[in-house]
PDB file of C-alpha atoms in Angstrom:
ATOM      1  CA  UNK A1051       9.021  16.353  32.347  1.00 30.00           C
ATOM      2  CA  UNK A1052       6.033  13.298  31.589  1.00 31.00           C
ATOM      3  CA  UNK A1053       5.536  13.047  28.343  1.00 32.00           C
ATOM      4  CA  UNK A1054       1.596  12.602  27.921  1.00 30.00           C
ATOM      5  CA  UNK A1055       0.550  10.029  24.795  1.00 31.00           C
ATOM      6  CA  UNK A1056      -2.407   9.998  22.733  1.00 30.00           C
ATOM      7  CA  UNK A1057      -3.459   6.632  21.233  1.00 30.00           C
ATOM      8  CA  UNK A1058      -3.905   7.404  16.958  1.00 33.00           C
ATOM      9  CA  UNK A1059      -4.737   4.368  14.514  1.00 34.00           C
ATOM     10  CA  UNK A1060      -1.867   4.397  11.686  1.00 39.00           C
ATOM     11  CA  UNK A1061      -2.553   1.417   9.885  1.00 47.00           C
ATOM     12  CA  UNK A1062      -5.625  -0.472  11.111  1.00 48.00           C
ATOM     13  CA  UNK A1063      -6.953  -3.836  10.236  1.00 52.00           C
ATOM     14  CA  UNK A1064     -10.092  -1.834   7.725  1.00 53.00           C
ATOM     15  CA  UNK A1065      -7.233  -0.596   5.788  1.00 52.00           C
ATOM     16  CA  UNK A1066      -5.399  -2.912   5.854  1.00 55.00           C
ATOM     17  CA  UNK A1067      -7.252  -5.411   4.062  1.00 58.00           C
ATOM     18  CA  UNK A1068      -8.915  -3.506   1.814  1.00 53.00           C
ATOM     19  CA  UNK A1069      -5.467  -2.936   0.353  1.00 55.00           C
ATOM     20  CA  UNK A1070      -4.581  -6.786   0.989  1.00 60.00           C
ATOM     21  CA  UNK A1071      -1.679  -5.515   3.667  1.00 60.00           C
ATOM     22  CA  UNK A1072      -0.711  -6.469   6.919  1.00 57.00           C
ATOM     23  CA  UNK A1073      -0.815  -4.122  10.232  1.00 55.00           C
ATOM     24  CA  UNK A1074       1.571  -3.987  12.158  1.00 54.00           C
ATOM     25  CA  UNK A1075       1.367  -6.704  14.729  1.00 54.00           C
ATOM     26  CA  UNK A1076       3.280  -5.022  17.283  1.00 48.00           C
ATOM     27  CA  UNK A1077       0.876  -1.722  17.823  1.00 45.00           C
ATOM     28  CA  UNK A1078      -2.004  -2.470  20.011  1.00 41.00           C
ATOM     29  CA  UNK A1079      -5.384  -2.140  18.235  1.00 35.00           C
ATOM     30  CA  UNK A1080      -5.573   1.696  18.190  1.00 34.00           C
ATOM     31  CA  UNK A1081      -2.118   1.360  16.273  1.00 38.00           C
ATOM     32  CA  UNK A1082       1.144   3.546  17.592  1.00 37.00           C
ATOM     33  CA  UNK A1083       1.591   5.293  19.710  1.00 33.00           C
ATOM     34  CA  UNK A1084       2.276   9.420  19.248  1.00 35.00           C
ATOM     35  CA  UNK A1085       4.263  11.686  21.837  1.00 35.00           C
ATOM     36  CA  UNK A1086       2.172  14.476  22.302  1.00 36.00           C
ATOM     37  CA  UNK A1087       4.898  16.826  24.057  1.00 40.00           C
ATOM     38  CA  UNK A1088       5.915  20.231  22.107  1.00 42.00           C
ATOM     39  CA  UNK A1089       4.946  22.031  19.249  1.00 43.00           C
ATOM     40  CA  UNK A1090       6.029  19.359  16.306  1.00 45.00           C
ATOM     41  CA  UNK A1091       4.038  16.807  18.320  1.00 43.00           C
ATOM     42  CA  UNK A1092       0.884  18.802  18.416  1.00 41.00           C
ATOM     43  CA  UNK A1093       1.197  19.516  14.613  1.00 44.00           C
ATOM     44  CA  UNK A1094       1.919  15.988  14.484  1.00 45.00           C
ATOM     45  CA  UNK A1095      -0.807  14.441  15.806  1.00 43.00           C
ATOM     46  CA  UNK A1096      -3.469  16.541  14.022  1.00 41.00           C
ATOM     47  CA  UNK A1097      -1.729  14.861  11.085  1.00 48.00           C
ATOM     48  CA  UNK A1098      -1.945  11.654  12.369  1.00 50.00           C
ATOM     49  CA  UNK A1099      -5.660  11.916  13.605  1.00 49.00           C
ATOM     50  CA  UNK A1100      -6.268  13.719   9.580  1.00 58.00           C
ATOM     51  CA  UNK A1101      -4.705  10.607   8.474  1.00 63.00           C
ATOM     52  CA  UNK A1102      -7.001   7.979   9.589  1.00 65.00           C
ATOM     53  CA  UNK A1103      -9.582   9.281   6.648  1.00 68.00           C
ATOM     54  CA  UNK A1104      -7.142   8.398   3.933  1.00 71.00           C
ATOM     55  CA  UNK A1105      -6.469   4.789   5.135  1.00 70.00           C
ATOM     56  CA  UNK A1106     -10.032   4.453   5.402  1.00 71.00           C
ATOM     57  CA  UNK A1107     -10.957   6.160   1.952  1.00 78.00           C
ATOM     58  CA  UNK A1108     -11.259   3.108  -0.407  1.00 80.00           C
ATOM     59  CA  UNK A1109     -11.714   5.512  -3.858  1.00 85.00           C
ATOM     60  CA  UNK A1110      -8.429   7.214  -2.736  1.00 82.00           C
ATOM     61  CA  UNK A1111      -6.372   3.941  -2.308  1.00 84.00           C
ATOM     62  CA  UNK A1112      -7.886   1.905  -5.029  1.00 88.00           C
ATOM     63  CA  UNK A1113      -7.130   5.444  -7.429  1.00 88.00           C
ATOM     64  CA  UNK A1114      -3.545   5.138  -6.207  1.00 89.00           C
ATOM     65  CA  UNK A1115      -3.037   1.630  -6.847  1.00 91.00           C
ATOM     66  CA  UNK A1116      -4.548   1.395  -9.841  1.00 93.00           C
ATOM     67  CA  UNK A1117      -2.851   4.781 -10.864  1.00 93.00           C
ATOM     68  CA  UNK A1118       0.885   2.361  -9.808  1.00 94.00           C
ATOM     69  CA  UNK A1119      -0.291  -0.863 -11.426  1.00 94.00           C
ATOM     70  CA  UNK A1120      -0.066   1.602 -14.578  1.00 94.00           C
ATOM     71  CA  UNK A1121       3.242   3.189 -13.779  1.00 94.00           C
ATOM     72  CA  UNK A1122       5.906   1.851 -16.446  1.00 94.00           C
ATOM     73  CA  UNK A1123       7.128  -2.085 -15.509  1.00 91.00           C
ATOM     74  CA  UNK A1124      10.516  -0.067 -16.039  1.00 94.00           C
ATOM     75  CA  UNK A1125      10.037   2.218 -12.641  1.00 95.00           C
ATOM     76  CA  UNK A1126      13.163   0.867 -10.385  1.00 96.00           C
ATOM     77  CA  UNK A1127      12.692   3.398  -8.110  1.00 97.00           C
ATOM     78  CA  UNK A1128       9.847   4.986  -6.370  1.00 97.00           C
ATOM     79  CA  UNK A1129       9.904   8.106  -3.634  1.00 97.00           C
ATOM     80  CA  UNK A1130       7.079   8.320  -1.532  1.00 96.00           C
ATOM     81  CA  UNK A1131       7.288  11.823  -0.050  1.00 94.00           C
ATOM     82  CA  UNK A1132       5.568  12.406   3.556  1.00 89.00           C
ATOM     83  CA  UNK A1133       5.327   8.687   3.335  1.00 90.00           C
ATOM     84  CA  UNK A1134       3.362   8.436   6.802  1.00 85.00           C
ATOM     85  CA  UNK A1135       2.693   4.342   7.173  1.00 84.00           C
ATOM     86  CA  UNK A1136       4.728   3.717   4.178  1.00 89.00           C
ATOM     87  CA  UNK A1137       1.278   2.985   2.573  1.00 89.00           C
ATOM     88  CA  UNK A1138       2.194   4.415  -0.942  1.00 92.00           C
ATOM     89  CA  UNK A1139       5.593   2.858  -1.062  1.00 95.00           C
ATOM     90  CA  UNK A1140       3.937  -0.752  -0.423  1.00 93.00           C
ATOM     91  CA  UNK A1141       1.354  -0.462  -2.938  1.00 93.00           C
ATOM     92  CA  UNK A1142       4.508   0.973  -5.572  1.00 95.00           C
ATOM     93  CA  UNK A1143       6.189  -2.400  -4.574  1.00 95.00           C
ATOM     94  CA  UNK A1144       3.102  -4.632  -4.504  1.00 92.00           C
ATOM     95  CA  UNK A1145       2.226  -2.904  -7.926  1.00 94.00           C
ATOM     96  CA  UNK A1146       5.635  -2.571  -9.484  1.00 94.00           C
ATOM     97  CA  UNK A1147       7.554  -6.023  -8.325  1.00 92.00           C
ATOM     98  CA  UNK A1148      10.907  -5.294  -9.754  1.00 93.00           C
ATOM     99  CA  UNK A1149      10.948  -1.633  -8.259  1.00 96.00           C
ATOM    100  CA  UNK A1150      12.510  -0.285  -4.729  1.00 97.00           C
ATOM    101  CA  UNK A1151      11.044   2.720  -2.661  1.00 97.00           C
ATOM    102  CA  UNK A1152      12.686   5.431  -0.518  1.00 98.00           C
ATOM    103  CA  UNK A1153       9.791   6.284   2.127  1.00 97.00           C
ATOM    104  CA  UNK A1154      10.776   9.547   3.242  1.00 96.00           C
ATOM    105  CA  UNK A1155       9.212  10.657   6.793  1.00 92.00           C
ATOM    106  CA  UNK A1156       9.654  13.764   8.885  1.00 90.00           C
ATOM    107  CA  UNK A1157       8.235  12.503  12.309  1.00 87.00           C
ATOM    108  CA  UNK A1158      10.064   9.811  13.574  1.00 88.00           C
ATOM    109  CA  UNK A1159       6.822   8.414  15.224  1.00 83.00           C
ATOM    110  CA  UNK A1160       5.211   7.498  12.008  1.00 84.00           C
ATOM    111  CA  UNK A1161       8.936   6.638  10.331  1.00 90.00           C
ATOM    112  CA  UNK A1162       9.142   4.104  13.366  1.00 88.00           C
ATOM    113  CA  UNK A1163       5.324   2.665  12.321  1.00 85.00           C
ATOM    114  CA  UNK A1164       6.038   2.493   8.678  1.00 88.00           C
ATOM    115  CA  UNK A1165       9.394   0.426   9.800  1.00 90.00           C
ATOM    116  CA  UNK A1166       7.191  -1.971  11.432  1.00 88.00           C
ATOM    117  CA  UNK A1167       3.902  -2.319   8.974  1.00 86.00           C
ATOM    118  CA  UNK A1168       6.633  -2.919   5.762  1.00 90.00           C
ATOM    119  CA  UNK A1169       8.186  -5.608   8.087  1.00 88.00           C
ATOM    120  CA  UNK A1170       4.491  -6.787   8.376  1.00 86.00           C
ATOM    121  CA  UNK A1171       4.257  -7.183   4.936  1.00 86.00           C
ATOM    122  CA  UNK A1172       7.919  -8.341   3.926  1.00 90.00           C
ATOM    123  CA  UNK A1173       9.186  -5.069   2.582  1.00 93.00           C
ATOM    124  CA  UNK A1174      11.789  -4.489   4.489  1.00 93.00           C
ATOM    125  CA  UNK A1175      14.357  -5.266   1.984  1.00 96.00           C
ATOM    126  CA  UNK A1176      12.537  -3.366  -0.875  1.00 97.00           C
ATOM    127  CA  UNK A1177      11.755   0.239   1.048  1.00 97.00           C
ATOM    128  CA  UNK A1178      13.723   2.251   3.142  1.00 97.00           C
ATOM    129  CA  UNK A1179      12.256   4.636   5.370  1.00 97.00           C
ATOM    130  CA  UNK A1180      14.354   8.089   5.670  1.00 97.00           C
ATOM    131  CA  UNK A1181      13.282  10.252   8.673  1.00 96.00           C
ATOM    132  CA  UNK A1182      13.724  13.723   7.517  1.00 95.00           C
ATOM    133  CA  UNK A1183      12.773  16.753   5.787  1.00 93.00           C
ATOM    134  CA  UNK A1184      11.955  15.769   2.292  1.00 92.00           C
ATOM    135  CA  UNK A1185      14.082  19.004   1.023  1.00 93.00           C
ATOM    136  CA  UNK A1186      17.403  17.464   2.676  1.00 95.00           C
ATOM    137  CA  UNK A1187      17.031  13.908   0.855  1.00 96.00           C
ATOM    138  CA  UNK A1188      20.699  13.798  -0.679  1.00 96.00           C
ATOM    139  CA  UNK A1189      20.755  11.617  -4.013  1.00 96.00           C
ATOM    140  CA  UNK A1190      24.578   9.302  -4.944  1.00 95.00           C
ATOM    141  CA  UNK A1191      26.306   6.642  -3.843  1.00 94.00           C
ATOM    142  CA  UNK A1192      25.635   6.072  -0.061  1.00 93.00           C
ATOM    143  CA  UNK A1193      23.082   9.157   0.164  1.00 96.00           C
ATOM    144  CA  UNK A1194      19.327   8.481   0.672  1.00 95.00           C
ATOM    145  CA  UNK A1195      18.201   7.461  -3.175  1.00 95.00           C
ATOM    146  CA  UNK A1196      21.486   5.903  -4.733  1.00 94.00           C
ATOM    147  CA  UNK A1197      19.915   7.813  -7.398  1.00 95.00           C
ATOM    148  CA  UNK A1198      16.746   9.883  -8.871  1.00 96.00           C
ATOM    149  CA  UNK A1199      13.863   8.181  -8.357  1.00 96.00           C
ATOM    150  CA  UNK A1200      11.568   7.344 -11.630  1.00 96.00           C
ATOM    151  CA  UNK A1201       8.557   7.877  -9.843  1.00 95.00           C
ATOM    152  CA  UNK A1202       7.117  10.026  -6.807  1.00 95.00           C
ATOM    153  CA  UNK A1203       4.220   9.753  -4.799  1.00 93.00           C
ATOM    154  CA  UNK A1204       3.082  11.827  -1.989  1.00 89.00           C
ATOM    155  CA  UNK A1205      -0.672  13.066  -0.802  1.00 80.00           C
ATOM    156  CA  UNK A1206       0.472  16.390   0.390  1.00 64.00           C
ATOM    157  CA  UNK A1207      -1.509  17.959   3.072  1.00 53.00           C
ATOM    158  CA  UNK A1208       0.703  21.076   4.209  1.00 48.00           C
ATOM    159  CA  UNK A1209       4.041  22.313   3.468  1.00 41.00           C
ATOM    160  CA  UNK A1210       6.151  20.202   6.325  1.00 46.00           C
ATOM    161  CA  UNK A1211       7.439  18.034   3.507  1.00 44.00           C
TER     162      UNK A1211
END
């Protein structure tokens, strides 16, 4: 069966900057792109289309940096739940330079665009993106978070996390 595709703007070039970030240079200028091909997809790209207000709502992100650049300097470890782009795990890291971040991600679509805008901006090596349910994140040695995090983020629309 053809899958059919509908063009949605994760991380554009407005948001972007504002938040002095990066977008991801291998999405076309409409951003990634979103199988739109069962029932998870539909959800998903509602979502994704509900999304593009927050990356373009400059209170919201400058409230959640400024909200990080105030988290304690001793944070080592940030979870950004329903992480999306990744966006709140970046601005943990660009905020908090000694910390790490677990971007956890149920649609693989968006987990695959947060992979590539935290390349974009050299956080590769500083956030990991988990696609999955947030409620099977296992914490230990070798597991998802090699430990609690100190800090969690998330901007929680519905009750997919």
């Amino acid at each position: 069966m053809a899958s059919h595709h509908s063009r949605v703007s994760i991380c554009t070039d407005r948001a972007a900057e504002q938040l002095g970030l990066k977008r991801a240079a291998d999405h076309d200028e409409q951003g990634a792109v979103l199988n739109q091909g069962g029932e998870g997809d539909a959800e998903l790209l509602h979502g994704a289309t509900s999304y593009l207000s927050m990356l373009h709502d400059t209170e919201r992100n400058a409230a959640y940096a400024a909200g990080l650049r105030d988290a304690p300097s001793s944070t080592q470890l940030v979870l950004d739940l329903g992480a999306g782009t990744g966006l709140l795990a970046a601005l943990a890291c660009k905020a908090l330079p000694c910390c790490k971040a677990v971007a956890c991600e149920v649609y693989a679509s968006c987990a695959e665009v947060a992979q590539a805008v935290l390349q974009a901006n050299g956080l590769q090596d500083r956030i990991e993106v988990v696609n999955k349910v947030a409620s099977d994140l296992e914490v230990g040695a070798g597991a998802d978070l090699p430990e609690k995090a100190d800090l969690c983020v998330f901007e929680l629309f519905d009750s997919q996390l």
